[in-house]
Amino acid sequence: MNGLRLVGYILLCLVVPIAWGVITNLVFNRLSARAPAAKKENNDASRVESLRQIWYI
Amino acid sequence: MVHIAVGGQSFFIGWIILSGLAAGLGSGLFGIGGAVILTPLLHSLLGLPLPVVIGTGLCQMIAASASGVMRFRKSGVVDYQVALMAAGGNLAGVTVGVAISEALENMPQVTFHGRSAPLDRVAITGLFIAALVLIGTLILLEKPRGDNPPPPGRFLAALRRIPPRARLVRTGGEASIPLLVFPTVLVGLVSGMLGIGGSVFVVPLLIYGVGLPTHVAIATSLLYALFTGVFGTIEKAITGDVMLSLAILIMIGSTVGSQIGAILAMRTRARRLRKAFGVLLFVSAVMMAWKLCSRFV
């Protein structure tokens, strides 16, 4: 096992998993921050749709 | 009676489906891959060749864990964020573990009864067994507060504060990213070197390390097992150790078994599940010791 490969393996075991964890955490937190807004929009859309149906029926 | 031919021998398919059912039951109940149950049933009891059992076992793990995860999903106890973070650590560990295993090919051999095995594998298997026994003992000796595990000691509490920390969206609270990913890197390293799964370590890690409730830990570990099953199957399929017809038969049983296991898990009190899991760790330790001994006897 040469030196460069060893450094690569150490990085893969120490740095990459932490970076992966941080990125995953950021993505999930961003998505959860957006989710309520999206849900609200959906709810508004469905409410408008149901109101429309009531109006026309 | 309908039989299937494996390695020049024929086996009754009913026994294979039943073995899959038992493995799936364990998978859904404890959030594990199920190899610890499937390997002794198919290899020791029925006599199927070990490489095929291991490769095909990984393949069926995908169906069993996916089925269990779908059931747990209905109860809303799967933490996708934690499972993805842990799976990333495992993948890194497996990659390096396989490379280390190749680099250590010329290690000295341990000879006993005229048969020999590489020293590194014997030492790592010994450490693996010791870890299983230690964690199993700690779980069986814990004094829970109601259904919850005891509060963390000073050392564990300090470990839980190590930055960077993740805000858990689904379960709530925070978790130390290094405390979550480094043990899974270690489990992956051992998996890559020994060619075994390691999901039995993930449930204790999620309960005691991350602080997840027991049912969430089991459901999340099952999703983690799904990811590792996919990685492992790709690797074993390349080496030709996956037998698709056998895998489909096992999957028929394990998919149903995993659903039953997940339903049972949701109906069982967290305290009882943890105790049963402690016993399972001892069973895994005995299995590993038996595998190690069978190399020499």
XYZ file of C-alpha atoms in Angstrom, chain B:
297
model
C -42.693 -32.139 -3.998
C -40.944 -29.293 -5.839
C -37.172 -29.092 -5.473
C -34.441 -26.646 -6.486
C -30.908 -27.673 -7.496
C -28.045 -25.836 -5.757
C -24.413 -26.919 -6.074
C -25.325 -30.342 -7.521
C -27.828 -31.159 -4.748
C -31.606 -30.716 -4.685
C -33.491 -29.024 -1.876
C -37.215 -28.919 -1.066
C -38.401 -25.362 -1.788
C -40.776 -25.373 1.208
C -37.812 -25.435 3.625
C -36.129 -22.582 1.756
C -39.280 -20.425 1.858
C -39.684 -21.233 5.585
C -36.033 -20.257 6.217
C -36.722 -16.965 4.434
C -39.826 -16.470 6.589
C -37.770 -16.940 9.780
C -35.039 -14.551 8.544
C -37.643 -11.971 7.554
C -39.331 -12.260 10.944
C -36.018 -11.473 12.670
C -35.384 -8.696 10.169
C -38.672 -6.906 10.850
C -38.606 -7.521 14.584
C -35.025 -6.392 15.267
C -34.111 -4.166 12.295
C -31.306 -6.451 11.093
C -30.377 -7.930 7.717
C -31.355 -11.437 8.797
C -28.121 -13.240 7.775
C -27.582 -14.288 11.385
C -30.768 -16.381 11.132
C -30.623 -17.352 7.452
C -27.010 -18.586 7.317
C -27.339 -21.316 10.008
C -30.710 -22.428 8.620
C -29.609 -22.736 4.990
C -25.971 -23.745 5.457
C -25.858 -25.786 8.678
C -29.356 -27.268 8.659
C -30.099 -27.715 4.945
C -26.484 -27.973 3.718
C -26.421 -25.266 1.008
C -22.906 -24.020 0.035
C -21.748 -21.107 2.230
C -20.644 -18.631 -0.522
C -24.033 -18.998 -2.260
C -25.875 -18.598 1.074
C -23.954 -15.396 1.918
C -24.334 -13.846 -1.556
C -27.987 -14.799 -1.926
C -28.684 -13.806 1.689
C -27.527 -10.275 0.900
C -29.812 -10.202 -2.136
C -32.890 -11.305 -0.146
C -32.007 -8.673 2.472
C -33.159 -6.020 -0.027
C -36.671 -7.508 -0.229
C -36.953 -8.275 3.496
C -35.795 -4.846 4.642
C -37.817 -2.986 1.983
C -40.936 -4.876 3.065
C -40.290 -4.114 6.756
C -39.504 -0.451 6.054
C -42.798 -0.086 4.149
C -44.674 -1.452 7.167
C -42.785 0.800 9.617
C -43.360 3.765 7.312
C -47.090 3.486 7.926
C -46.395 3.960 11.650
C -44.147 6.965 10.862
C -41.140 5.611 12.754
C -38.503 5.578 9.971
C -35.831 8.298 10.254
C -34.552 8.643 6.670
C -32.007 11.308 7.589
C -30.224 9.123 10.166
C -30.333 6.044 7.898
C -28.770 7.947 4.979
C -26.031 9.441 7.163
C -25.188 6.017 8.624
C -25.245 4.301 5.205
C -22.702 6.837 3.873
C -20.297 5.954 6.698
C -20.813 2.253 6.034
C -20.085 2.569 2.308
C -16.808 4.403 3.010
C -15.841 1.737 5.564
C -16.655 -1.199 3.260
C -14.605 0.326 0.424
C -11.534 0.700 2.653
C -12.171 -2.654 4.378
C -12.066 -4.531 1.059
C -8.839 -2.714 0.095
C -7.209 -3.510 3.477
C -8.273 -7.143 3.134
C -6.504 -7.322 -0.259
C -3.399 -5.574 1.116
C -3.146 -8.009 4.047
C -3.128 -11.116 1.858
C 0.400 -12.053 2.920
C -0.297 -11.956 6.661
C 1.025 -14.867 8.776
C -1.331 -17.791 9.243
C -2.667 -19.243 12.490
C -2.469 -23.048 12.405
C -4.557 -25.311 14.619
C -5.404 -29.004 14.178
C -3.430 -28.936 10.933
C -5.678 -26.250 9.362
C -4.764 -22.600 9.006
C -6.466 -19.194 8.717
C -5.063 -15.661 8.229
C -4.044 -14.023 11.531
C -5.774 -10.691 10.747
C -9.135 -12.378 10.103
C -8.898 -14.451 13.291
C -8.008 -11.348 15.335
C -10.794 -9.192 13.844
C -13.380 -11.962 14.244
C -12.275 -12.312 17.894
C -12.723 -8.562 18.435
C -16.113 -8.682 16.692
C -17.276 -11.494 19.020
C -15.973 -9.628 22.079
C -17.875 -6.473 21.007
C -21.091 -8.471 20.494
C -20.792 -10.068 23.955
C -19.946 -6.731 25.615
C -22.853 -4.804 24.050
C -25.235 -7.738 24.614
C -24.255 -7.859 28.310
C -24.681 -4.082 28.711
C -28.159 -4.236 27.143
C -29.246 -7.194 29.280
C -27.935 -5.531 32.450
C -29.449 -2.073 31.786
C -31.897 -0.731 34.333
C -34.496 1.078 32.215
C -36.719 3.922 33.363
C -40.112 2.673 32.311
C -39.812 1.915 28.614
C -36.845 4.210 28.043
C -33.181 3.242 28.385
C -31.312 4.750 31.358
C -29.990 8.324 30.808
C -26.481 8.450 29.272
C -23.470 8.416 31.597
C -20.956 11.270 31.710
C -18.744 9.753 28.983
C -21.603 9.030 26.564
C -23.132 12.446 27.230
C -19.769 14.050 26.336
C -19.590 11.972 23.129
C -23.107 13.095 22.174
C -21.967 16.737 22.332
C -19.109 16.317 19.798
C -19.619 18.760 16.877
C -20.731 18.998 14.096
C -24.227 18.132 15.205
C -27.264 17.293 13.108
C -30.784 18.554 13.762
C -33.004 15.502 13.365
C -35.986 16.650 11.333
C -38.268 13.659 11.840
C -37.439 12.427 15.331
C -36.579 15.794 16.834
C -33.535 16.688 18.934
C -29.912 16.732 17.863
C -27.272 14.072 17.206
C -23.499 14.213 16.967
C -22.535 13.458 13.346
C -19.121 11.903 14.265
C -20.783 9.668 16.878
C -23.228 8.483 14.228
C -20.923 8.021 11.235
C -17.598 6.799 12.703
C -19.039 3.629 14.295
C -20.726 2.830 10.954
C -17.365 3.378 9.200
C -15.874 0.859 11.648
C -18.723 -1.601 11.067
C -18.216 -1.145 7.311
C -14.446 -1.755 7.665
C -15.096 -5.058 9.451
C -17.836 -5.963 6.941
C -15.464 -5.302 4.050
C -12.657 -7.329 5.632
C -14.686 -10.315 6.810
C -17.482 -10.274 4.213
C -20.234 -10.152 6.833
C -23.039 -7.716 7.590
C -22.935 -5.595 10.706
C -26.421 -4.229 11.181
C -26.614 -5.857 14.644
C -24.392 -3.005 15.867
C -26.558 -0.279 14.342
C -29.628 -0.673 16.584
C -27.595 -0.245 19.848
C -25.739 2.672 18.228
C -28.994 4.431 17.347
C -30.600 3.793 20.746
C -27.675 4.534 23.078
C -25.419 6.693 20.865
C -27.879 8.844 18.945
C -30.661 8.594 21.542
C -33.453 7.465 19.199
C -36.525 5.711 20.667
C -36.247 1.899 20.347
C -38.925 1.480 17.653
C -37.484 4.329 15.568
C -33.997 2.804 15.931
C -35.230 -0.596 14.684
C -37.121 0.887 11.717
C -34.179 3.146 10.801
C -31.686 0.284 11.111
C -33.842 -1.711 8.700
C -33.580 1.090 6.134
C -29.813 1.119 6.729
C -29.830 -2.675 6.109
C -31.638 -2.005 2.828
C -28.839 0.308 1.666
C -26.079 -2.112 2.739
C -28.001 -4.969 1.084
C -27.971 -3.083 -2.221
C -24.198 -2.345 -1.980
C -23.419 -5.942 -0.946
C -25.577 -7.526 -3.651
C -23.882 -5.502 -6.389
C -20.493 -6.663 -5.080
C -21.552 -10.331 -4.751
C -23.316 -10.295 -8.137
C -20.012 -9.252 -9.743
C -18.238 -12.252 -8.143
C -21.138 -14.529 -9.214
C -22.229 -15.600 -5.728
C -25.892 -14.572 -6.109
C -28.278 -17.324 -7.241
C -31.390 -15.528 -8.459
C -33.849 -18.483 -8.343
C -32.809 -19.256 -4.753
C -33.006 -15.558 -3.828
C -36.584 -15.327 -5.188
C -37.663 -18.331 -3.074
C -36.107 -16.835 0.067
C -37.663 -13.456 -0.761
C -41.155 -15.003 -0.900
C -40.743 -16.042 2.730
C -38.721 -13.094 3.980
C -41.042 -10.417 2.533
C -43.997 -11.913 4.432
C -41.863 -12.607 7.524
C -40.568 -9.053 7.628
C -44.123 -7.651 7.554
C -45.117 -9.933 10.457
C -41.915 -9.023 12.327
C -42.533 -5.291 11.886
C -46.136 -5.626 13.118
C -44.914 -7.623 16.140
C -42.208 -5.028 16.820
C -44.757 -2.190 16.853
C -46.926 -4.161 19.305
C -44.048 -5.072 21.635
C -42.930 -2.765 24.439
C -39.580 -1.050 23.818
C -38.066 -2.518 26.992
C -38.837 -6.108 25.920
C -37.530 -5.456 22.416
C -34.203 -4.248 23.811
C -33.871 -7.328 26.054
C -34.661 -9.635 23.130
C -32.092 -7.733 21.074
C -29.487 -8.340 23.804
C -30.148 -12.083 23.499
C -29.866 -11.797 19.691
C -26.384 -10.266 20.090
C -25.321 -13.321 22.113
C -26.747 -15.608 19.394
C -24.748 -13.629 16.800
C -21.596 -14.020 18.940
C -22.116 -17.803 19.126
C -22.641 -17.873 15.345
C -19.409 -15.977 14.700
C -17.486 -18.212 17.150
C -18.877 -21.295 15.412
C -17.836 -19.937 12.005
C -14.333 -19.222 13.353
C -14.017 -22.693 14.918
C -15.268 -24.397 11.759
C -12.178 -23.073 9.952
C -9.936 -25.106 12.241
C -11.940 -28.254 13.074
